[in-house]
């Protein structure tokens, strides 16, 4: 597609339920990032993929969070047993970076998934 | 604790006025980026500055990277309602993730 696509755009769930968030990066982009944005906070890094591998998972808040990427394209972020503090906007970004540190790479962001845990 | 501190947090000005947003850190970055985010959308890259002391201009927007590569500023001249949005700075270190500030919400009143 022309841009990074995320679905769903909004998700309301009950505490304790599992959720899956999907990201379709720009075609040909090998690098993919997940960030979380809470009200009044900056973007919090969650995980970075290069191809199907995740060399940096350091930002995942707990073992309830996991992510995978298949075919070097679509990525899914899964949150198990959701808690109210998981409520936030989850943003996905992709870039054409081939793995070098992002000294000047351009990230293209999706519109995000607004997750609300009741 | 934010790695990058942005100030002010909120800024409301009249159309035609000038404004400056600041991004400060105690860390050195290899480059620094500025993004603008509108409600319901993801951030969009405005500029990347790489060299200490670098100044870049994008129409009415002027971006400066501090000599020590720890801070940056964004200056908007003759602001317009279309400049309204959340402005985010992001610093790149020698790893794969950008560190973002909390952002400055700019409102330009017509």
mmCIF file with all atom_site columns, C-alpha atoms in Angstrom:
data_model
loop_
_atom_site.group_PDB
_atom_site.id
_atom_site.type_symbol
_atom_site.label_atom_id
_atom_site.label_alt_id
_atom_site.label_comp_id
_atom_site.label_asym_id
_atom_site.label_entity_id
_atom_site.label_seq_id
_atom_site.pdbx_PDB_ins_code
_atom_site.Cartn_x
_atom_site.Cartn_y
_atom_site.Cartn_z
_atom_site.occupancy
_atom_site.B_iso_or_equiv
_atom_site.pdbx_formal_charge
_atom_site.auth_seq_id
_atom_site.auth_comp_id
_atom_site.auth_asym_id
_atom_site.auth_atom_id
_atom_site.pdbx_PDB_model_num
ATOM 1   C CA . UNK A 1 1   ? 0.000   0.000   0.000  1.00 0.00 ? 1   UNK A CA 1
ATOM 2   C CA . UNK A 1 2   ? 0.901   3.659   -0.196 1.00 0.00 ? 2   UNK A CA 1
ATOM 3   C CA . UNK A 1 3   ? 1.415   4.065   3.529  1.00 0.00 ? 3   UNK A CA 1
ATOM 4   C CA . UNK A 1 4   ? 1.620   2.148   6.789  1.00 0.00 ? 4   UNK A CA 1
ATOM 5   C CA . UNK A 1 5   ? -1.751  0.646   7.600  1.00 0.00 ? 5   UNK A CA 1
ATOM 6   C CA . UNK A 1 6   ? -2.856  -0.324  11.101 1.00 0.00 ? 6   UNK A CA 1
ATOM 7   C CA . UNK A 1 7   ? -5.957  -2.155  12.215 1.00 0.00 ? 7   UNK A CA 1
ATOM 8   C CA . UNK A 1 8   ? -8.195  -1.840  14.014 1.00 0.00 ? 8   UNK A CA 1
ATOM 9   C CA . UNK A 1 9   ? -8.145  1.933   14.378 1.00 0.00 ? 9   UNK A CA 1
ATOM 10  C CA . UNK A 1 10  ? -10.002 1.620   17.686 1.00 0.00 ? 10  UNK A CA 1
ATOM 11  C CA . UNK A 1 11  ? -10.293 -1.306  20.071 1.00 0.00 ? 11  UNK A CA 1
ATOM 12  C CA . UNK A 1 12  ? -12.283 -1.409  23.270 1.00 0.00 ? 12  UNK A CA 1
ATOM 13  C CA . UNK A 1 13  ? -11.781 -4.487  25.401 1.00 0.00 ? 13  UNK A CA 1
ATOM 14  C CA . UNK A 1 14  ? -12.445 -5.732  28.885 1.00 0.00 ? 14  UNK A CA 1
ATOM 15  C CA . UNK A 1 15  ? -9.723  -6.168  31.437 1.00 0.00 ? 15  UNK A CA 1
ATOM 16  C CA . UNK A 1 16  ? -8.237  -9.648  31.228 1.00 0.00 ? 16  UNK A CA 1
ATOM 17  C CA . UNK A 1 17  ? -9.000  -10.215 27.548 1.00 0.00 ? 17  UNK A CA 1
ATOM 18  C CA . UNK A 1 18  ? -6.325  -10.699 24.872 1.00 0.00 ? 18  UNK A CA 1
ATOM 19  C CA . UNK A 1 19  ? -5.979  -8.298  21.923 1.00 0.00 ? 19  UNK A CA 1
ATOM 20  C CA . UNK A 1 20  ? -4.155  -8.411  18.611 1.00 0.00 ? 20  UNK A CA 1
ATOM 21  C CA . UNK A 1 21  ? -3.054  -5.299  16.786 1.00 0.00 ? 21  UNK A CA 1
ATOM 22  C CA . UNK A 1 22  ? -1.995  -5.475  13.156 1.00 0.00 ? 22  UNK A CA 1
ATOM 23  C CA . UNK A 1 23  ? 0.479   -3.447  11.130 1.00 0.00 ? 23  UNK A CA 1
ATOM 24  C CA . UNK A 1 24  ? 0.963   -3.502  7.361  1.00 0.00 ? 24  UNK A CA 1
ATOM 25  C CA . UNK A 1 25  ? 4.204   -1.642  6.571  1.00 0.00 ? 25  UNK A CA 1
ATOM 26  C CA . UNK A 1 26  ? 5.098   0.093   3.325  1.00 0.00 ? 26  UNK A CA 1
ATOM 27  C CA . UNK A 1 27  ? 5.958   -2.499  0.707  1.00 0.00 ? 27  UNK A CA 1
ATOM 28  C CA . UNK A 1 28  ? 9.692   -3.198  0.622  1.00 0.00 ? 28  UNK A CA 1
ATOM 29  C CA . UNK A 1 29  ? 10.442  -1.664  4.010  1.00 0.00 ? 29  UNK A CA 1
ATOM 30  C CA . UNK A 1 30  ? 12.571  -4.091  5.975  1.00 0.00 ? 30  UNK A CA 1
ATOM 31  C CA . UNK A 1 31  ? 12.577  -2.262  9.306  1.00 0.00 ? 31  UNK A CA 1
ATOM 32  C CA . UNK A 1 32  ? 9.437   -2.130  11.446 1.00 0.00 ? 32  UNK A CA 1
ATOM 33  C CA . UNK A 1 33  ? 8.898   -0.536  14.851 1.00 0.00 ? 33  UNK A CA 1
ATOM 34  C CA . UNK A 1 34  ? 6.141   -0.574  17.440 1.00 0.00 ? 34  UNK A CA 1
ATOM 35  C CA . UNK A 1 35  ? 5.730   2.422   19.742 1.00 0.00 ? 35  UNK A CA 1
ATOM 36  C CA . UNK A 1 36  ? 3.173   3.206   22.445 1.00 0.00 ? 36  UNK A CA 1
ATOM 37  C CA . UNK A 1 37  ? 1.852   6.732   23.033 1.00 0.00 ? 37  UNK A CA 1
ATOM 38  C CA . UNK A 1 38  ? 0.068   7.594   26.256 1.00 0.00 ? 38  UNK A CA 1
ATOM 39  C CA . UNK A 1 39  ? -1.592  10.923  26.960 1.00 0.00 ? 39  UNK A CA 1
ATOM 40  C CA . UNK A 1 40  ? 1.003   13.512  27.909 1.00 0.00 ? 40  UNK A CA 1
ATOM 41  C CA . UNK A 1 41  ? 3.860   11.099  27.294 1.00 0.00 ? 41  UNK A CA 1
ATOM 42  C CA . UNK A 1 42  ? 6.266   10.761  24.437 1.00 0.00 ? 42  UNK A CA 1
ATOM 43  C CA . UNK A 1 43  ? 6.369   7.764   22.174 1.00 0.00 ? 43  UNK A CA 1
ATOM 44  C CA . UNK A 1 44  ? 7.614   4.754   24.112 1.00 0.00 ? 44  UNK A CA 1
ATOM 45  C CA . UNK A 1 45  ? 9.662   2.261   22.090 1.00 0.00 ? 45  UNK A CA 1
ATOM 46  C CA . UNK A 1 46  ? 8.373   -1.313  22.290 1.00 0.00 ? 46  UNK A CA 1
ATOM 47  C CA . UNK A 1 47  ? 10.114  -3.478  19.682 1.00 0.00 ? 47  UNK A CA 1
ATOM 48  C CA . UNK A 1 48  ? 12.129  -3.322  16.465 1.00 0.00 ? 48  UNK A CA 1
ATOM 49  C CA . UNK A 1 49  ? 12.093  -5.813  13.593 1.00 0.00 ? 49  UNK A CA 1
ATOM 50  C CA . UNK A 1 50  ? 14.598  -6.158  10.789 1.00 0.00 ? 50  UNK A CA 1
ATOM 51  C CA . UNK A 1 51  ? 12.985  -8.555  8.370  1.00 0.00 ? 51  UNK A CA 1
ATOM 52  C CA . UNK A 1 52  ? 11.344  -11.257 10.477 1.00 0.00 ? 52  UNK A CA 1
ATOM 53  C CA . UNK A 1 53  ? 13.884  -10.988 13.292 1.00 0.00 ? 53  UNK A CA 1
ATOM 54  C CA . UNK A 1 54  ? 13.517  -8.817  16.374 1.00 0.00 ? 54  UNK A CA 1
ATOM 55  C CA . UNK A 1 55  ? 17.029  -7.744  17.423 1.00 0.00 ? 55  UNK A CA 1
ATOM 56  C CA . UNK A 1 56  ? 15.613  -5.367  20.015 1.00 0.00 ? 56  UNK A CA 1
ATOM 57  C CA . UNK A 1 57  ? 12.663  -6.302  22.234 1.00 0.00 ? 57  UNK A CA 1
ATOM 58  C CA . UNK A 1 58  ? 13.888  -4.229  25.142 1.00 0.00 ? 58  UNK A CA 1
ATOM 59  C CA . UNK A 1 59  ? 10.851  -1.964  25.252 1.00 0.00 ? 59  UNK A CA 1
ATOM 60  C CA . UNK A 1 60  ? 8.186   -4.617  25.770 1.00 0.00 ? 60  UNK A CA 1
ATOM 61  C CA . UNK A 1 61  ? 6.710   -3.717  29.212 1.00 0.00 ? 61  UNK A CA 1
ATOM 62  C CA . UNK A 1 62  ? 6.043   -7.260  30.412 1.00 0.00 ? 62  UNK A CA 1
ATOM 63  C CA . UNK A 1 63  ? 5.756   -10.845 29.271 1.00 0.00 ? 63  UNK A CA 1
ATOM 64  C CA . UNK A 1 64  ? 2.090   -10.164 28.466 1.00 0.00 ? 64  UNK A CA 1
ATOM 65  C CA . UNK A 1 65  ? 3.335   -8.328  25.373 1.00 0.00 ? 65  UNK A CA 1
ATOM 66  C CA . UNK A 1 66  ? 4.623   -10.166 22.327 1.00 0.00 ? 66  UNK A CA 1
ATOM 67  C CA . UNK A 1 67  ? 5.044   -9.398  18.645 1.00 0.00 ? 67  UNK A CA 1
ATOM 68  C CA . UNK A 1 68  ? 5.814   -11.280 15.505 1.00 0.00 ? 68  UNK A CA 1
ATOM 69  C CA . UNK A 1 69  ? 6.448   -10.493 11.891 1.00 0.00 ? 69  UNK A CA 1
ATOM 70  C CA . UNK A 1 70  ? 5.929   -12.878 9.026  1.00 0.00 ? 70  UNK A CA 1
ATOM 71  C CA . UNK A 1 71  ? 7.150   -12.790 5.434  1.00 0.00 ? 71  UNK A CA 1
ATOM 72  C CA . UNK A 1 72  ? 9.126   -9.665  6.192  1.00 0.00 ? 72  UNK A CA 1
ATOM 73  C CA . UNK A 1 73  ? 5.873   -7.763  5.992  1.00 0.00 ? 73  UNK A CA 1
ATOM 74  C CA . UNK A 1 74  ? 2.841   -7.818  8.303  1.00 0.00 ? 74  UNK A CA 1
ATOM 75  C CA . UNK A 1 75  ? 3.429   -7.581  12.040 1.00 0.00 ? 75  UNK A CA 1
ATOM 76  C CA . UNK A 1 76  ? 1.101   -8.418  14.912 1.00 0.00 ? 76  UNK A CA 1
ATOM 77  C CA . UNK A 1 77  ? 1.406   -7.062  18.441 1.00 0.00 ? 77  UNK A CA 1
ATOM 78  C CA . UNK A 1 78  ? -0.400  -9.232  20.980 1.00 0.00 ? 78  UNK A CA 1
ATOM 79  C CA . UNK A 1 79  ? -1.282  -8.156  24.489 1.00 0.00 ? 79  UNK A CA 1
ATOM 80  C CA . UNK A 1 80  ? -2.481  -10.951 26.779 1.00 0.00 ? 80  UNK A CA 1
ATOM 81  C CA . UNK A 1 81  ? -4.643  -10.455 29.862 1.00 0.00 ? 81  UNK A CA 1
ATOM 82  C CA . UNK A 1 82  ? -4.998  -6.740  29.190 1.00 0.00 ? 82  UNK A CA 1
ATOM 83  C CA . UNK A 1 83  ? -4.834  -4.291  32.070 1.00 0.00 ? 83  UNK A CA 1
ATOM 84  C CA . UNK A 1 84  ? -6.192  -0.750  32.295 1.00 0.00 ? 84  UNK A CA 1
ATOM 85  C CA . UNK A 1 85  ? -2.671  0.669   32.173 1.00 0.00 ? 85  UNK A CA 1
ATOM 86  C CA . UNK A 1 86  ? -2.312  -0.847  28.705 1.00 0.00 ? 86  UNK A CA 1
ATOM 87  C CA . UNK A 1 87  ? -4.750  1.770   27.386 1.00 0.00 ? 87  UNK A CA 1
ATOM 88  C CA . UNK A 1 88  ? -2.859  3.919   24.880 1.00 0.00 ? 88  UNK A CA 1
ATOM 89  C CA . UNK A 1 89  ? -2.336  4.538   21.176 1.00 0.00 ? 89  UNK A CA 1
ATOM 90  C CA . UNK A 1 90  ? -0.146  1.862   19.638 1.00 0.00 ? 90  UNK A CA 1
ATOM 91  C CA . UNK A 1 91  ? 1.809   3.182   16.658 1.00 0.00 ? 91  UNK A CA 1
ATOM 92  C CA . UNK A 1 92  ? 3.633   1.184   14.030 1.00 0.00 ? 92  UNK A CA 1
ATOM 93  C CA . UNK A 1 93  ? 6.353   2.642   11.815 1.00 0.00 ? 93  UNK A CA 1
ATOM 94  C CA . UNK A 1 94  ? 8.423   1.272   8.965  1.00 0.00 ? 94  UNK A CA 1
ATOM 95  C CA . UNK A 1 95  ? 11.549  2.365   7.153  1.00 0.00 ? 95  UNK A CA 1
ATOM 96  C CA . UNK A 1 96  ? 13.861  1.229   4.401  1.00 0.00 ? 96  UNK A CA 1
ATOM 97  C CA . UNK A 1 97  ? 16.771  0.924   6.833  1.00 0.00 ? 97  UNK A CA 1
ATOM 98  C CA . UNK A 1 98  ? 18.811  -2.217  6.324  1.00 0.00 ? 98  UNK A CA 1
ATOM 99  C CA . UNK A 1 99  ? 19.907  -2.463  9.930  1.00 0.00 ? 99  UNK A CA 1
ATOM 100 C CA . UNK A 1 100 ? 22.386  0.332   10.449 1.00 0.00 ? 100 UNK A CA 1
ATOM 101 C CA . UNK A 1 101 ? 21.711  2.581   13.453 1.00 0.00 ? 101 UNK A CA 1
ATOM 102 C CA . UNK A 1 102 ? 19.012  5.062   12.511 1.00 0.00 ? 102 UNK A CA 1
ATOM 103 C CA . UNK A 1 103 ? 21.263  8.120   12.343 1.00 0.00 ? 103 UNK A CA 1
ATOM 104 C CA . UNK A 1 104 ? 19.135  9.712   9.683  1.00 0.00 ? 104 UNK A CA 1
ATOM 105 C CA . UNK A 1 105 ? 16.569  7.180   8.567  1.00 0.00 ? 105 UNK A CA 1
ATOM 106 C CA . UNK A 1 106 ? 13.042  8.339   7.936  1.00 0.00 ? 106 UNK A CA 1
ATOM 107 C CA . UNK A 1 107 ? 10.274  6.555   9.782  1.00 0.00 ? 107 UNK A CA 1
ATOM 108 C CA . UNK A 1 108 ? 6.813   6.375   8.245  1.00 0.00 ? 108 UNK A CA 1
ATOM 109 C CA . UNK A 1 109 ? 4.101   5.995   10.875 1.00 0.00 ? 109 UNK A CA 1
ATOM 110 C CA . UNK A 1 110 ? 0.653   4.510   10.656 1.00 0.00 ? 110 UNK A CA 1
ATOM 111 C CA . UNK A 1 111 ? -2.353  6.246   12.208 1.00 0.00 ? 111 UNK A CA 1
ATOM 112 C CA . UNK A 1 112 ? -2.237  3.971   15.207 1.00 0.00 ? 112 UNK A CA 1
ATOM 113 C CA . UNK A 1 113 ? -4.655  1.788   17.145 1.00 0.00 ? 113 UNK A CA 1
ATOM 114 C CA . UNK A 1 114 ? -6.402  3.443   20.073 1.00 0.00 ? 114 UNK A CA 1
ATOM 115 C CA . UNK A 1 115 ? -6.710  0.718   22.716 1.00 0.00 ? 115 UNK A CA 1
ATOM 116 C CA . UNK A 1 116 ? -9.099  1.233   25.607 1.00 0.00 ? 116 UNK A CA 1
ATOM 117 C CA . UNK A 1 117 ? -9.184  -1.353  28.387 1.00 0.00 ? 117 UNK A CA 1
ATOM 118 C CA . UNK A 1 118 ? -12.281 -1.078  30.571 1.00 0.00 ? 118 UNK A CA 1
ATOM 119 C CA . UNK B 2 1   ? 12.010  10.171  33.161 1.00 0.00 ? 1   UNK B CA 1
ATOM 120 C CA . UNK B 2 2   ? 12.107  11.477  29.596 1.00 0.00 ? 2   UNK B CA 1
ATOM 121 C CA . UNK B 2 3   ? 15.465  11.266  27.841 1.00 0.00 ? 3   UNK B CA 1
ATOM 122 C CA . UNK B 2 4   ? 14.399  14.318  25.852 1.00 0.00 ? 4   UNK B CA 1
ATOM 123 C CA . UNK B 2 5   ? 12.637  17.202  27.588 1.00 0.00 ? 5   UNK B CA 1
ATOM 124 C CA . UNK B 2 6   ? 10.448  19.448  25.479 1.00 0.00 ? 6   UNK B CA 1
ATOM 125 C CA . UNK B 2 7   ? 9.243   22.889  26.475 1.00 0.00 ? 7   UNK B CA 1
ATOM 126 C CA . UNK B 2 8   ? 6.788   24.373  26.693 1.00 0.00 ? 8   UNK B CA 1
ATOM 127 C CA . UNK B 2 9   ? 4.262   21.559  26.983 1.00 0.00 ? 9   UNK B CA 1
ATOM 128 C CA . UNK B 2 10  ? 1.483   23.746  25.556 1.00 0.00 ? 10  UNK B CA 1
ATOM 129 C CA . UNK B 2 11  ? 1.629   26.878  23.418 1.00 0.00 ? 11  UNK B CA 1
ATOM 130 C CA . UNK B 2 12  ? -1.336  28.926  22.185 1.00 0.00 ? 12  UNK B CA 1
ATOM 131 C CA . UNK B 2 13  ? -0.700  31.907  19.954 1.00 0.00 ? 13  UNK B CA 1
ATOM 132 C CA . UNK B 2 14  ? -2.472  34.198  17.525 1.00 0.00 ? 14  UNK B CA 1
ATOM 133 C CA . UNK B 2 15  ? -2.055  33.800  13.782 1.00 0.00 ? 15  UNK B CA 1
ATOM 134 C CA . UNK B 2 16  ? 0.936   35.813  12.573 1.00 0.00 ? 16  UNK B CA 1
ATOM 135 C CA . UNK B 2 17  ? 2.947   35.514  15.786 1.00 0.00 ? 17  UNK B CA 1
ATOM 136 C CA . UNK B 2 18  ? 6.270   33.703  16.100 1.00 0.00 ? 18  UNK B CA 1
ATOM 137 C CA . UNK B 2 19  ? 6.963   30.747  18.378 1.00 0.00 ? 19  UNK B CA 1
ATOM 138 C CA . UNK B 2 20  ? 9.892   28.618  19.506 1.00 0.00 ? 20  UNK B CA 1
ATOM 139 C CA . UNK B 2 21  ? 9.814   25.075  20.850 1.00 0.00 ? 21  UNK B CA 1
ATOM 140 C CA . UNK B 2 22  ? 12.772  23.594  22.700 1.00 0.00 ? 22  UNK B CA 1
ATOM 141 C CA . UNK B 2 23  ? 14.121  20.070  22.989 1.00 0.00 ? 23  UNK B CA 1
ATOM 142 C CA . UNK B 2 24  ? 16.825  19.403  25.581 1.00 0.00 ? 24  UNK B CA 1
ATOM 143 C CA . UNK B 2 25  ? 18.779  16.416  26.816 1.00 0.00 ? 25  UNK B CA 1
ATOM 144 C CA . UNK B 2 26  ? 21.868  15.544  28.820 1.00 0.00 ? 26  UNK B CA 1
ATOM 145 C CA . UNK B 2 27  ? 22.668  12.885  26.207 1.00 0.00 ? 27  UNK B CA 1
ATOM 146 C CA . UNK B 2 28  ? 24.496  13.325  22.928 1.00 0.00 ? 28  UNK B CA 1
ATOM 147 C CA . UNK B 2 29  ? 22.659  12.212  19.803 1.00 0.00 ? 29  UNK B CA 1
ATOM 148 C CA . UNK B 2 30  ? 24.002  11.271  16.389 1.00 0.00 ? 30  UNK B CA 1
ATOM 149 C CA . UNK B 2 31  ? 21.023  13.027  14.860 1.00 0.00 ? 31  UNK B CA 1
ATOM 150 C CA . UNK B 2 32  ? 17.780  14.612  15.907 1.00 0.00 ? 32  UNK B CA 1
ATOM 151 C CA . UNK B 2 33  ? 14.441  14.603  14.145 1.00 0.00 ? 33  UNK B CA 1
ATOM 152 C CA . UNK B 2 34  ? 11.343  16.767  14.443 1.00 0.00 ? 34  UNK B CA 1
ATOM 153 C CA . UNK B 2 35  ? 7.878   15.377  13.741 1.00 0.00 ? 35  UNK B CA 1
ATOM 154 C CA . UNK B 2 36  ? 4.409   16.911  13.648 1.00 0.00 ? 36  UNK B CA 1
ATOM 155 C CA . UNK B 2 37  ? 1.395   14.869  14.667 1.00 0.00 ? 37  UNK B CA 1
ATOM 156 C CA . UNK B 2 38  ? -2.237  15.777  14.080 1.00 0.00 ? 38  UNK B CA 1
ATOM 157 C CA . UNK B 2 39  ? -5.139  14.226  16.036 1.00 0.00 ? 39  UNK B CA 1
ATOM 158 C CA . UNK B 2 40  ? -5.894  10.675  14.964 1.00 0.00 ? 40  UNK B CA 1
ATOM 159 C CA . UNK B 2 41  ? -2.790  10.444  12.808 1.00 0.00 ? 41  UNK B CA 1
ATOM 160 C CA . UNK B 2 42  ? 0.745   9.196   13.209 1.00 0.00 ? 42  UNK B CA 1
ATOM 161 C CA . UNK B 2 43  ? 3.726   11.567  13.436 1.00 0.00 ? 43  UNK B CA 1
ATOM 162 C CA . UNK B 2 44  ? 5.085   12.911  10.146 1.00 0.00 ? 44  UNK B CA 1
ATOM 163 C CA . UNK B 2 45  ? 8.769   13.706  9.793  1.00 0.00 ? 45  UNK B CA 1
ATOM 164 C CA . UNK B 2 46  ? 9.570   17.386  9.235  1.00 0.00 ? 46  UNK B CA 1
ATOM 165 C CA . UNK B 2 47  ? 13.365  17.424  9.322  1.00 0.00 ? 47  UNK B CA 1
ATOM 166 C CA . UNK B 2 48  ? 16.506  15.578  10.406 1.00 0.00 ? 48  UNK B CA 1
ATOM 167 C CA . UNK B 2 49  ? 19.538  17.463  11.706 1.00 0.00 ? 49  UNK B CA 1
ATOM 168 C CA . UNK B 2 50  ? 22.853  15.661  11.915 1.00 0.00 ? 50  UNK B CA 1
ATOM 169 C CA . UNK B 2 51  ? 25.724  18.106  12.432 1.00 0.00 ? 51  UNK B CA 1
ATOM 170 C CA . UNK B 2 52  ? 26.280  20.100  15.631 1.00 0.00 ? 52  UNK B CA 1
ATOM 171 C CA . UNK B 2 53  ? 25.353  23.745  15.006 1.00 0.00 ? 53  UNK B CA 1
ATOM 172 C CA . UNK B 2 54  ? 23.352  22.837  11.911 1.00 0.00 ? 54  UNK B CA 1
ATOM 173 C CA . UNK B 2 55  ? 20.470  25.094  10.907 1.00 0.00 ? 55  UNK B CA 1
ATOM 174 C CA . UNK B 2 56  ? 17.789  23.927  8.478  1.00 0.00 ? 56  UNK B CA 1
ATOM 175 C CA . UNK B 2 57  ? 14.940  25.962  7.080  1.00 0.00 ? 57  UNK B CA 1
ATOM 176 C CA . UNK B 2 58  ? 11.678  24.583  5.781  1.00 0.00 ? 58  UNK B CA 1
ATOM 177 C CA . UNK B 2 59  ? 9.565   27.521  4.553  1.00 0.00 ? 59  UNK B CA 1
ATOM 178 C CA . UNK B 2 60  ? 8.549   29.326  7.767  1.00 0.00 ? 60  UNK B CA 1
ATOM 179 C CA . UNK B 2 61  ? 10.110  26.683  10.045 1.00 0.00 ? 61  UNK B CA 1
ATOM 180 C CA . UNK B 2 62  ? 13.728  26.947  11.234 1.00 0.00 ? 62  UNK B CA 1
ATOM 181 C CA . UNK B 2 63  ? 15.393  24.029  12.997 1.00 0.00 ? 63  UNK B CA 1
ATOM 182 C CA . UNK B 2 64  ? 18.655  24.251  14.905 1.00 0.00 ? 64  UNK B CA 1
ATOM 183 C CA . UNK B 2 65  ? 20.829  21.493  16.356 1.00 0.00 ? 65  UNK B CA 1
ATOM 184 C CA . UNK B 2 66  ? 22.973  22.505  19.325 1.00 0.00 ? 66  UNK B CA 1
ATOM 185 C CA . UNK B 2 67  ? 26.758  22.569  18.956 1.00 0.00 ? 67  UNK B CA 1
ATOM 186 C CA . UNK B 2 68  ? 27.105  19.709  21.436 1.00 0.00 ? 68  UNK B CA 1
ATOM 187 C CA . UNK B 2 69  ? 24.296  17.723  19.751 1.00 0.00 ? 69  UNK B CA 1
ATOM 188 C CA . UNK B 2 70  ? 22.304  17.567  22.998 1.00 0.00 ? 70  UNK B CA 1
ATOM 189 C CA . UNK B 2 71  ? 19.559  20.046  22.218 1.00 0.00 ? 71  UNK B CA 1
ATOM 190 C CA . UNK B 2 72  ? 17.511  21.495  19.413 1.00 0.00 ? 72  UNK B CA 1
ATOM 191 C CA . UNK B 2 73  ? 14.955  24.195  18.732 1.00 0.00 ? 73  UNK B CA 1
ATOM 192 C CA . UNK B 2 74  ? 12.138  24.718  16.287 1.00 0.00 ? 74  UNK B CA 1
ATOM 193 C CA . UNK B 2 75  ? 11.148  28.272  15.403 1.00 0.00 ? 75  UNK B CA 1
ATOM 194 C CA . UNK B 2 76  ? 8.019   29.091  13.427 1.00 0.00 ? 76  UNK B CA 1
ATOM 195 C CA . UNK B 2 77  ? 7.706   32.527  11.856 1.00 0.00 ? 77  UNK B CA 1
ATOM 196 C CA . UNK B 2 78  ? 4.291   34.090  11.226 1.00 0.00 ? 78  UNK B CA 1
ATOM 197 C CA . UNK B 2 79  ? 2.412   31.037  12.452 1.00 0.00 ? 79  UNK B CA 1
ATOM 198 C CA . UNK B 2 80  ? -0.745  29.951  10.632 1.00 0.00 ? 80  UNK B CA 1
ATOM 199 C CA . UNK B 2 81  ? -3.690  27.824  11.827 1.00 0.00 ? 81  UNK B CA 1
ATOM 200 C CA . UNK B 2 82  ? -2.334  25.005  9.647  1.00 0.00 ? 82  UNK B CA 1
ATOM 201 C CA . UNK B 2 83  ? 0.728   24.855  11.934 1.00 0.00 ? 83  UNK B CA 1
ATOM 202 C CA . UNK B 2 84  ? -1.480  23.585  14.764 1.00 0.00 ? 84  UNK B CA 1
ATOM 203 C CA . UNK B 2 85  ? -0.409  20.174  16.012 1.00 0.00 ? 85  UNK B CA 1
ATOM 204 C CA . UNK B 2 86  ? 1.779   18.191  18.384 1.00 0.00 ? 86  UNK B CA 1
ATOM 205 C CA . UNK B 2 87  ? 5.473   18.748  17.702 1.00 0.00 ? 87  UNK B CA 1
ATOM 206 C CA . UNK B 2 88  ? 7.759   15.909  18.756 1.00 0.00 ? 88  UNK B CA 1
ATOM 207 C CA . UNK B 2 89  ? 11.533  15.774  18.814 1.00 0.00 ? 89  UNK B CA 1
ATOM 208 C CA . UNK B 2 90  ? 13.327  12.433  18.591 1.00 0.00 ? 90  UNK B CA 1
ATOM 209 C CA . UNK B 2 91  ? 16.992  11.643  19.123 1.00 0.00 ? 91  UNK B CA 1
ATOM 210 C CA . UNK B 2 92  ? 18.932  8.819   17.533 1.00 0.00 ? 92  UNK B CA 1
ATOM 211 C CA . UNK B 2 93  ? 21.803  7.130   19.361 1.00 0.00 ? 93  UNK B CA 1
ATOM 212 C CA . UNK B 2 94  ? 23.959  4.217   18.277 1.00 0.00 ? 94  UNK B CA 1
ATOM 213 C CA . UNK B 2 95  ? 21.160  1.710   18.399 1.00 0.00 ? 95  UNK B CA 1
ATOM 214 C CA . UNK B 2 96  ? 17.992  1.086   16.500 1.00 0.00 ? 96  UNK B CA 1
ATOM 215 C CA . UNK B 2 97  ? 15.441  3.086   18.406 1.00 0.00 ? 97  UNK B CA 1
ATOM 216 C CA . UNK B 2 98  ? 14.568  6.745   18.429 1.00 0.00 ? 98  UNK B CA 1
ATOM 217 C CA . UNK B 2 99  ? 13.969  8.357   21.833 1.00 0.00 ? 99  UNK B CA 1
ATOM 218 C CA . UNK B 2 100 ? 11.025  10.740  21.719 1.00 0.00 ? 100 UNK B CA 1
ATOM 219 C CA . UNK B 2 101 ? 10.185  13.756  23.830 1.00 0.00 ? 101 UNK B CA 1
ATOM 220 C CA . UNK B 2 102 ? 6.682   14.165  25.276 1.00 0.00 ? 102 UNK B CA 1
ATOM 221 C CA . UNK B 2 103 ? 5.859   16.811  22.690 1.00 0.00 ? 103 UNK B CA 1
ATOM 222 C CA . UNK B 2 104 ? 4.651   20.405  22.542 1.00 0.00 ? 104 UNK B CA 1
ATOM 223 C CA . UNK B 2 105 ? 1.020   21.020  21.649 1.00 0.00 ? 105 UNK B CA 1
ATOM 224 C CA . UNK B 2 106 ? 0.838   24.129  19.482 1.00 0.00 ? 106 UNK B CA 1
ATOM 225 C CA . UNK B 2 107 ? -2.466  25.885  18.840 1.00 0.00 ? 107 UNK B CA 1
ATOM 226 C CA . UNK B 2 108 ? -2.575  28.782  16.375 1.00 0.00 ? 108 UNK B CA 1
ATOM 227 C CA . UNK B 2 109 ? -5.772  30.827  16.653 1.00 0.00 ? 109 UNK B CA 1
ATOM 228 C CA . UNK B 2 110 ? -7.168  32.505  13.543 1.00 0.00 ? 110 UNK B CA 1
#
